Coordinates of C-alpha atoms and ligand atoms in Angstrom, one line a residue:
X1 CA -74.8 50.7 45.0
X2 CA -71.5 50.3 43.2
X3 CA -70.8 52.8 40.3
X4 CA -67.6 50.7 39.1
X5 CA -67.9 49.5 35.4
X6 CA -68.8 45.6 35.4
X7 CA -65.6 43.7 35.8
X8 CA -63.9 42.6 32.6
X9 CA -63.4 38.7 32.1
X10 CA -59.9 37.4 32.2
X11 CA -58.4 36.7 28.8
X12 CA -56.1 34.0 30.0
X13 CA -57.0 31.3 32.4
X14 CA -55.5 28.2 33.9
X15 CA -57.5 25.4 35.3
X16 CA -55.6 22.9 37.4
X17 CA -56.6 19.5 37.7
X18 CA -56.9 16.5 35.1
X19 CA -60.5 15.0 35.7
X20 CA -63.8 15.5 34.2
X21 CA -64.7 18.4 36.1
X22 CA -61.8 20.3 35.0
X23 CA -62.5 19.2 31.4
X24 CA -66.0 20.8 31.9
X25 CA -64.4 23.7 33.7
X26 CA -61.8 24.3 30.9
X27 CA -64.9 24.0 28.2
X28 CA -66.9 26.3 30.0
X29 CA -64.3 28.9 30.7
X30 CA -63.2 28.8 26.7
X31 CA -66.6 29.6 25.6
X32 CA -67.0 32.4 28.3
X33 CA -67.1 36.1 27.0
X34 CA -63.6 37.7 26.6
X35 CA -61.6 34.5 27.3
X36 CA -59.0 34.0 24.5
X37 CA -56.9 30.9 26.0
X38 CA -57.2 28.4 28.6
X39 CA -54.3 26.3 29.9
X40 CA -55.1 23.0 31.9
X41 CA -52.6 21.6 34.0
X42 CA -52.2 18.6 33.9
X43 CA -55.3 18.1 31.7
X44 CA -56.3 14.8 30.2
X45 CA -57.0 13.1 26.8
X46 CA -59.8 15.5 26.0
X47 CA -58.0 18.8 26.8
X48 CA -56.5 19.3 23.5
X49 CA -60.1 18.5 21.6
X50 CA -61.3 21.9 23.3
X51 CA -60.9 24.9 21.1
X52 CA -58.7 27.6 22.6
X53 CA -57.2 25.1 25.1
X54 CA -53.6 24.2 25.7
X55 CA -52.1 21.3 28.0
X56 CA -49.4 21.6 30.4
X57 CA -47.7 18.7 31.8
X58 CA -47.4 20.2 35.3
X59 CA -48.7 18.0 38.0
X60 CA -51.2 19.8 40.4
X61 CA -49.0 19.7 43.4
X62 CA -46.0 21.3 41.8
X63 CA -46.8 25.1 43.0
X64 CA -43.8 26.7 41.6
X65 CA -44.1 25.2 38.2
X66 CA -47.8 26.5 38.3
X67 CA -46.8 29.9 39.4
X68 CA -44.1 30.0 36.7
X69 CA -46.6 28.9 34.1
X70 CA -48.7 31.8 35.1
X71 CA -46.2 34.2 34.7
X72 CA -45.0 33.0 31.6
X73 CA -48.6 32.7 29.9
X74 CA -49.8 36.1 31.6
X75 CA -52.6 34.1 33.2
X76 CA -55.2 36.4 34.8
X77 CA -57.3 33.9 36.7
X78 CA -56.4 30.2 38.1
X79 CA -59.5 28.0 38.9
X80 CA -58.3 25.3 40.8
X81 CA -60.5 22.0 40.4
X82 CA -59.5 19.4 43.1
X83 CA -59.3 19.6 46.9
X84 CA -55.7 18.4 47.5
X85 CA -53.7 21.4 46.0
X86 CA -56.0 23.5 47.7
X87 CA -55.6 22.1 51.0
X88 CA -52.0 22.3 50.4
X89 CA -52.1 25.9 50.1
X90 CA -51.8 26.4 46.1
X91 CA -54.2 29.2 46.2
X92 CA -52.4 31.1 48.9
X93 CA -48.9 30.6 47.0
X94 CA -50.4 31.8 44.0
X95 CA -52.4 34.7 45.6
X96 CA -49.1 35.7 47.5
X97 CA -47.7 36.4 43.8
X98 CA -50.4 38.3 42.9
X99 CA -52.5 36.0 40.8
X100 CA -56.2 35.9 41.1
X101 CA -57.2 32.5 42.2
X102 CA -60.7 30.9 42.3
X103 CA -60.2 28.5 45.1
X104 CA -59.9 28.9 49.0
X105 CA -56.7 29.2 50.8
X106 CA -55.5 26.4 53.0
X107 CA -57.4 27.8 55.8
X108 CA -60.9 27.7 53.9
X109 CA -60.1 24.3 52.5
X110 CA -60.2 22.8 56.0
X111 CA -64.1 23.0 55.2
X112 CA -63.5 19.6 53.4
X113 CA -59.8 18.7 54.5
X114 CA -61.0 18.3 58.1
X115 CA -64.4 17.0 59.3
X116 CA -63.5 17.6 63.0
X117 CA -62.8 21.3 61.9
X118 CA -65.8 21.5 59.7
X119 CA -68.5 20.0 62.5
X120 CA -67.1 22.5 64.9
X121 CA -67.5 25.3 62.6
X122 CA -71.4 24.2 61.4
X123 CA -72.1 23.8 65.6
X124 CA -70.6 27.6 66.1
X125 CA -72.5 28.7 63.0
X126 CA -75.9 27.0 64.1
X127 CA -76.2 25.0 60.9
X128 CA -77.8 21.8 60.8
X129 CA -76.0 18.7 60.9
X130 CA -76.1 15.3 62.4
X131 CA -75.0 15.3 66.0
X132 CA -71.4 14.0 66.6
X133 CA -68.5 12.9 68.9
X134 CA -64.9 13.8 67.7
X135 CA -61.9 11.2 69.0
X136 CA -58.2 11.2 68.5
X137 CA -57.2 8.0 69.6
X138 CA -58.9 4.6 69.1
X139 CA -59.9 4.3 72.8
X140 CA -61.6 7.6 72.5
X141 CA -63.4 6.5 69.6
X142 CA -64.5 3.0 71.0
X143 CA -65.6 4.4 74.1
X144 CA -67.8 6.8 72.4
X145 CA -69.4 4.1 70.4
X146 CA -69.8 2.0 73.4
X147 CA -71.6 4.9 75.2
X148 CA -74.0 5.6 72.3
X149 CA -74.7 2.0 71.7
X150 CA -75.9 2.2 68.4
X151 CA -74.3 1.9 64.9
X152 CA -72.6 5.6 64.1
X153 CA -71.6 6.9 60.8
X154 CA -67.7 6.8 61.1
X155 CA -65.7 9.4 59.1
X156 CA -61.9 9.4 58.9
X157 CA -60.8 13.2 59.7
X158 CA -58.8 14.2 56.7
X159 CA -58.8 13.8 52.8
X160 CA -59.8 10.3 52.0
X161 CA -60.3 10.6 48.3
X162 CA -63.9 9.7 49.2
X163 CA -63.1 6.4 50.9
X164 CA -63.3 7.7 54.6
X165 CA -66.8 7.3 55.5
X166 CA -68.7 4.1 56.7
X167 CA -72.5 4.3 57.3
X168 CA -72.4 1.2 59.7
X169 CA -75.5 -0.9 59.8
X170 CA -74.4 -2.4 63.1
X171 CA -72.2 -1.7 66.2
X172 CA -69.8 -4.2 65.1
X173 CA -69.3 -2.5 61.6
X174 CA -68.8 0.6 63.2
X175 CA -66.1 -0.9 65.6
X176 CA -64.2 -2.5 62.6
X177 CA -64.3 1.1 60.7
X178 CA -62.9 2.7 63.7
X179 CA -60.2 0.1 64.1
X180 CA -59.3 0.5 60.3
X181 CA -58.7 4.1 60.7
X182 CA -56.6 3.8 63.7
X183 CA -54.6 1.0 61.9
X184 CA -53.0 3.5 60.0
X185 CA -55.0 3.4 56.6
X186 CA -55.3 6.9 56.7
X187 CA -52.2 8.0 57.9
X188 CA -50.0 8.2 61.1
X189 CA -52.0 10.8 63.2
X190 CA -55.4 9.4 62.5
X191 CA -58.7 11.1 64.0
X192 CA -62.3 10.5 63.4
X193 CA -65.8 12.0 63.5
X194 CA -68.6 9.6 64.8
X195 CA -72.3 10.9 63.3
X196 CA -75.9 10.1 64.1
X197 CA -77.1 8.4 61.3
X198 CA -79.6 10.7 59.3
X199 CA -82.1 9.7 56.5
X200 CA -83.5 11.5 53.2
X201 CA -82.6 12.0 49.8
X202 CA -79.2 13.6 48.9
X203 CA -78.5 17.0 47.1
X204 CA -75.7 18.8 46.3
X205 CA -75.6 22.8 46.4
X206 CA -72.7 25.1 45.2
X207 CA -72.2 28.4 46.2
X208 CA -69.6 30.8 44.3
X209 CA -68.3 33.2 46.8
X210 CA -66.1 36.2 47.1
X211 CA -65.9 35.7 50.6
X212 CA -68.8 37.9 51.5
X213 CA -71.3 37.5 48.9
X214 CA -72.7 34.6 47.0
X215 CA -74.2 33.1 43.8
X216 CA -76.1 29.9 44.0
X217 CA -76.1 27.3 41.1
X218 CA -79.2 25.0 40.5
X219 CA -79.0 22.3 42.6
X220 CA -77.8 18.7 41.6
X221 CA -78.1 15.4 42.3
X222 CA -75.3 12.8 42.0
X223 CA -75.5 9.1 41.7
X224 CA -73.0 7.7 44.3
X225 CA -73.6 3.8 44.0
X226 CA -72.3 1.7 41.4
X227 CA -75.1 -0.3 40.8
X228 CA -78.6 0.3 39.5
X229 CA -81.5 1.2 41.7
X230 CA -78.5 2.7 43.9
X231 CA -77.1 -0.4 45.3
X232 CA -73.4 -1.7 45.7
X233 CA -70.1 0.1 46.9
X234 CA -69.8 3.8 46.6
X235 CA -68.0 5.4 43.8
X236 CA -67.0 9.2 42.9
X237 CA -70.4 9.5 41.1
X238 CA -71.7 7.5 38.3
X239 CA -74.2 10.4 36.9
X240 CA -76.2 13.5 37.9
X241 CA -78.9 15.7 37.0
X242 CA -79.7 19.4 37.7
X243 CA -81.8 21.2 38.3
X244 CA -82.9 18.7 41.0
X245 CA -86.5 19.4 41.7
X246 CA -85.9 18.0 45.4
X247 CA -84.9 22.0 46.1
X248 CA -87.3 24.3 44.5
X249 CA -86.7 28.0 44.5
X250 CA -88.1 28.3 48.1
X251 CA -85.8 25.2 49.2
X252 CA -82.7 26.6 47.7
X253 CA -83.4 29.7 49.3
X254 CA -83.8 28.2 52.8
X255 CA -80.3 26.5 52.1
X256 CA -78.8 29.8 51.3
X257 CA -80.4 31.2 54.8
X258 CA -80.0 28.3 57.1
X259 CA -76.8 26.6 55.8
X260 CA -74.7 28.8 53.2
X261 CA -74.8 32.3 55.0
X262 CA -74.0 31.2 58.5
X263 CA -71.4 29.3 57.1
X264 CA -69.8 32.0 55.3
X265 CA -70.4 34.4 58.5
X266 CA -68.5 31.7 60.6
X267 CA -65.6 31.6 58.2
X268 CA -65.3 35.5 58.1
X269 CA -65.3 35.4 62.1
X270 CA -62.4 33.1 62.1
X271 CA -60.7 35.7 59.6
X272 CA -60.9 33.6 56.5
X273 CA -61.9 35.3 53.3
X274 CA -63.0 32.3 51.2
X275 CA -62.9 32.9 47.6
X276 CA -64.1 29.9 45.5
X277 CA -67.0 27.3 45.8
X278 CA -68.7 25.9 48.6
X279 CA -70.0 22.6 48.0
X280 CA -72.9 21.6 50.5
X281 CA -73.5 17.9 50.3
X282 CA -77.3 17.8 51.9
X283 CA -79.3 15.3 53.2
X284 CA -83.2 16.4 53.1
X285 CA -84.4 15.0 56.3
X286 CA -88.0 15.3 57.7
X287 CA -86.8 18.1 60.0
X288 CA -85.5 19.9 56.9
X289 CA -81.9 19.9 55.1
X290 CA -78.8 18.6 57.1
X291 CA -75.1 19.1 56.1
X292 CA -73.6 15.7 55.4
X293 CA -70.3 17.3 54.5
X294 CA -68.9 20.2 52.7
X295 CA -66.4 20.3 50.3
X296 CA -64.1 23.1 48.7
X297 CA -64.4 22.5 45.2
X298 CA -67.1 21.8 42.5
X299 CA -68.5 18.1 42.6
X300 CA -67.5 15.6 40.0
X301 CA -69.8 14.8 38.1
X302 CA -72.1 17.5 39.4
X303 CA -69.7 20.0 37.8
X304 CA -70.1 18.3 34.4
X305 CA -73.7 18.4 34.7
X306 CA -73.9 22.2 35.6
X307 CA -71.5 23.9 33.4
X308 CA -73.4 23.5 30.3
X309 CA -76.3 25.6 31.9
X310 CA -74.0 28.4 32.9
X311 CA -73.7 31.7 30.7
X312 CA -71.0 33.4 28.9
X313 CA -70.6 35.7 32.2
X314 CA -69.0 32.5 33.9
X315 CA -65.5 33.6 33.7
X316 CA -66.0 37.1 34.8
X317 CA -68.1 35.8 37.7
X318 CA -65.2 33.5 38.7
X319 CA -62.7 36.4 38.5
X320 CA -64.8 38.5 40.6
X321 CA -64.9 35.8 43.3
X322 CA -61.1 35.7 43.1
X323 CA -60.7 39.4 43.5
X324 CA -63.3 39.8 46.1
X325 CA -65.7 41.9 43.7
X326 CA -68.7 39.8 43.2
X327 CA -70.9 42.9 43.5
X328 CA -69.2 44.3 40.4
X329 CA -69.8 41.1 38.2
X330 CA -72.2 40.6 35.5
X331 CA -75.5 38.6 36.6
X332 CA -74.7 34.6 35.7
X333 CA -77.1 33.6 33.4
X334 CA -78.6 30.0 33.8
X335 CA -80.2 28.3 31.0
X336 CA -83.8 27.2 31.9
X337 CA -82.9 23.4 30.7
X338 CA -82.7 20.1 32.3
X339 CA -79.2 18.7 32.1
X340 CA -78.5 15.1 32.4
X341 CA -75.0 13.4 32.8
X342 CA -73.7 9.8 32.5
X343 CA -70.5 8.6 33.3
X344 CA -68.8 5.8 31.5
X345 CA -66.2 3.9 33.9
X346 CA -63.6 1.4 33.4
X347 CA -64.4 -2.5 34.2
X348 CA -64.2 -3.2 37.7
X349 CA -64.6 0.4 39.0
X350 CA -64.6 1.1 41.9
X351 CA -62.3 -1.8 42.5
X352 CA -59.6 -2.9 40.5
X353 CA -59.8 -1.1 37.2
X354 CA -58.6 -2.2 33.4
X355 CA -56.7 0.6 32.0
X356 CA -55.1 1.3 28.7
X357 CA -58.1 0.6 26.6
X358 CA -58.8 2.5 23.0
X359 CA -61.6 5.0 23.0
X360 CA -63.5 5.2 19.8
X361 CA -66.3 7.8 19.5
X362 CA -68.7 8.8 16.6
X363 CA -70.2 11.4 19.0
X364 CA -70.8 14.9 17.2
X365 CA -70.9 17.4 20.3
X366 CA -73.7 20.0 19.7
X367 CA -74.6 23.1 21.4
X368 CA -76.9 20.6 23.9
X369 CA -74.7 17.5 23.7
X370 CA -71.2 17.2 25.5
X371 CA -68.5 14.5 25.7
X372 CA -66.1 15.3 28.5
X373 CA -63.0 13.3 29.3
X374 CA -61.9 12.3 32.8
X375 CA -59.3 9.3 33.2
X376 CA -58.1 9.5 29.6
X377 CA -54.7 10.0 28.1
X378 CA -53.5 10.9 24.6
X379 CA -50.8 9.1 23.1
X380 CA -48.2 10.2 20.7
X381 CA -49.9 8.7 18.1
X382 CA -53.0 10.4 18.4
X383 CA -55.0 7.7 20.2
X384 CA -56.8 8.2 23.2
X385 CA -56.6 5.5 26.1
X386 CA -58.4 5.1 29.2
X387 CA -56.3 5.9 32.1
X388 CA -58.8 6.1 35.2
X389 CA -61.8 4.6 36.7
X390 CA -64.3 7.3 35.6
X391 CA -63.3 7.7 32.0
X392 CA -66.0 9.7 30.2
X393 CA -69.1 11.8 30.7
X394 CA -71.6 12.1 28.4
X395 CA -73.7 15.2 29.3
X396 CA -77.0 16.6 27.2
X397 CA -79.5 19.4 28.0
X398 CA -83.5 19.4 27.0
X399 CA -86.7 21.0 28.1
X400 CA -87.4 18.1 30.2
X401 CA -85.6 15.3 31.8
X402 CA -86.9 12.7 29.6
X403 CA -85.7 14.1 26.6
X404 CA -82.2 15.2 28.2
X405 CA -81.4 11.5 29.3
X406 CA -82.5 9.9 25.7
X407 CA -80.2 12.4 24.3
X408 CA -77.4 11.7 26.9
X409 CA -77.7 7.7 26.4
X410 CA -78.1 8.0 22.5
X411 CA -74.6 9.9 22.9
X412 CA -73.3 7.3 24.9
X413 CA -74.1 4.6 22.6
X414 CA -71.7 6.3 20.1
X415 CA -68.7 5.9 22.5
X416 CA -66.8 2.7 23.2
X417 CA -64.2 1.3 24.7
X418 CA -63.2 -2.8 26.1
X419 CA -64.8 -2.9 29.5
X420 CA -67.0 0.2 29.2
X421 CA -69.4 0.2 32.2
X422 CA -72.3 2.5 33.2
X423 CA -75.5 2.9 35.0
X424 CA -78.7 2.7 32.6
X425 CA -81.1 4.3 35.6
X426 CA -79.3 7.5 35.9
X427 CA -82.0 10.3 36.8
X428 CA -84.6 7.4 37.7
X429 CA -85.9 10.0 40.1
X430 CA -87.1 12.2 37.6
X431 CA -87.7 10.2 34.5
X432 CA -91.1 9.1 33.3
X433 CA -89.9 6.5 30.8
Ligands
AMP501 P1 -68.3 10.1 51.0 O1 -68.1 11.4 52.0 O2 -68.6 10.9 49.6 O3 -67.5 9.0 50.9 O4 -69.9 9.7 51.1 C1 -70.4 9.7 52.2 C2 -72.0 9.2 51.9 O5 -72.2 8.7 53.2 C3 -72.8 10.2 51.7 O6 -73.2 10.3 50.4 C4 -74.0 9.5 52.4 O7 -74.8 8.9 51.6 C5 -73.2 9.0 53.5 N1 -73.4 9.5 54.9 C6 -72.4 10.7 55.4 N2 -72.9 10.9 56.8 C7 -74.0 10.3 57.0 C8 -75.1 10.5 58.0 N3 -75.0 11.2 59.0 N4 -76.0 9.8 57.9 C9 -76.4 8.9 56.8 N5 -75.7 9.0 55.9 C10 -74.2 9.3 55.5
LIG502 N1 -69.8 13.9 43.2 C1 -69.3 13.7 44.6 C2 -68.1 14.6 45.0 O1 -67.7 15.1 44.0 O2 -67.6 14.2 46.0

């Protein structure tokens, strides 16, 4: 047992990224114990609405400028939101300069950045996941498809911003997905993974880890499709809720034992000290949980959904992960509430979107109702305009899901921009009315 005093909270935090996830992270960190100021780079139209938050006009790929900002502001913890800067080595660069970072280095980020690498690690670790074939050429991929003679799931190897997966219904559809990948849509050196199709409801589990130990957040369920009844094209996520009853305490514990602990051990065996969040996208099949994908970051909108449930120890816990001292962190308290999140998207999303519409809101945030900004931009005249596919997230908490969703949808009715699109049935799995 450690006799050291509990780790202090960081007073000055930098959040990297500009989406709804980062707006929610900044909101949760600024209300954490001991945090005095939070900078967000590049942030969005909602950053300056958060008390104690400042916006830095630094893009997430400018590692040098981000490091300089850490020095200039005496930043004690950096939390990196998106996967691209992690895969590009931002955490490595900052850590090499002595700045504690919540987010894996480029080595650990391969869990998301390379499907081939992640699948090989899962097989090595004995983690349940669909059977697969990898291919580095069109010919190899088509031959594997031919040999299996059934429609396989086709996954481009690298980061594809959520657009690299085709769940083919027919062999022909799988063949065209393969052709598309090798036609250069995903970059010059294309490679892919072909996977057996699995069936079952999906759930997202998040493990905060210092590379050795981990703390699990309540499981969340996302709604990936644009259309009500979970129909139509895939999106980044149109809403979410947590804790997802799909995984009770015993189910979550099983995920820890069969998925997360072996994954962390396999990372360690490769000499990787993973300091950040492991996002396991799971399918609950008849044979138990099966990993659909790993991500090296928080899910969006799962992050917006979960952050309001987390206690004021969050900043200290993330710092402890960043410094490899999770055993000395205070316990992370989790409110025993249901959290409901509904995304307001731009007209046309996830296709060609409308941008530049003024956002008006009469929503009064409260202890159990939040408005997070995603694709928004503040103008010099103070007006806030839509600037992305997913524009806003309204999140509410209550003792049951019916009340939480009622509160979230009532909040959403207070918000308006031209062409605003949202699903009316988020949480249909857990609502009775
Ligand atoms: P994304 O990787 O977020 O583009 O989404 C991929 C989606 O494809 C997942 O959320 C699943 O719904 C689906 N998917 C991925 N792999 C499989 C699989 N092996 N079997 C069935 N569906 C899958
Ligand atoms: N909500 C899904 C994702 O963040 O990838």
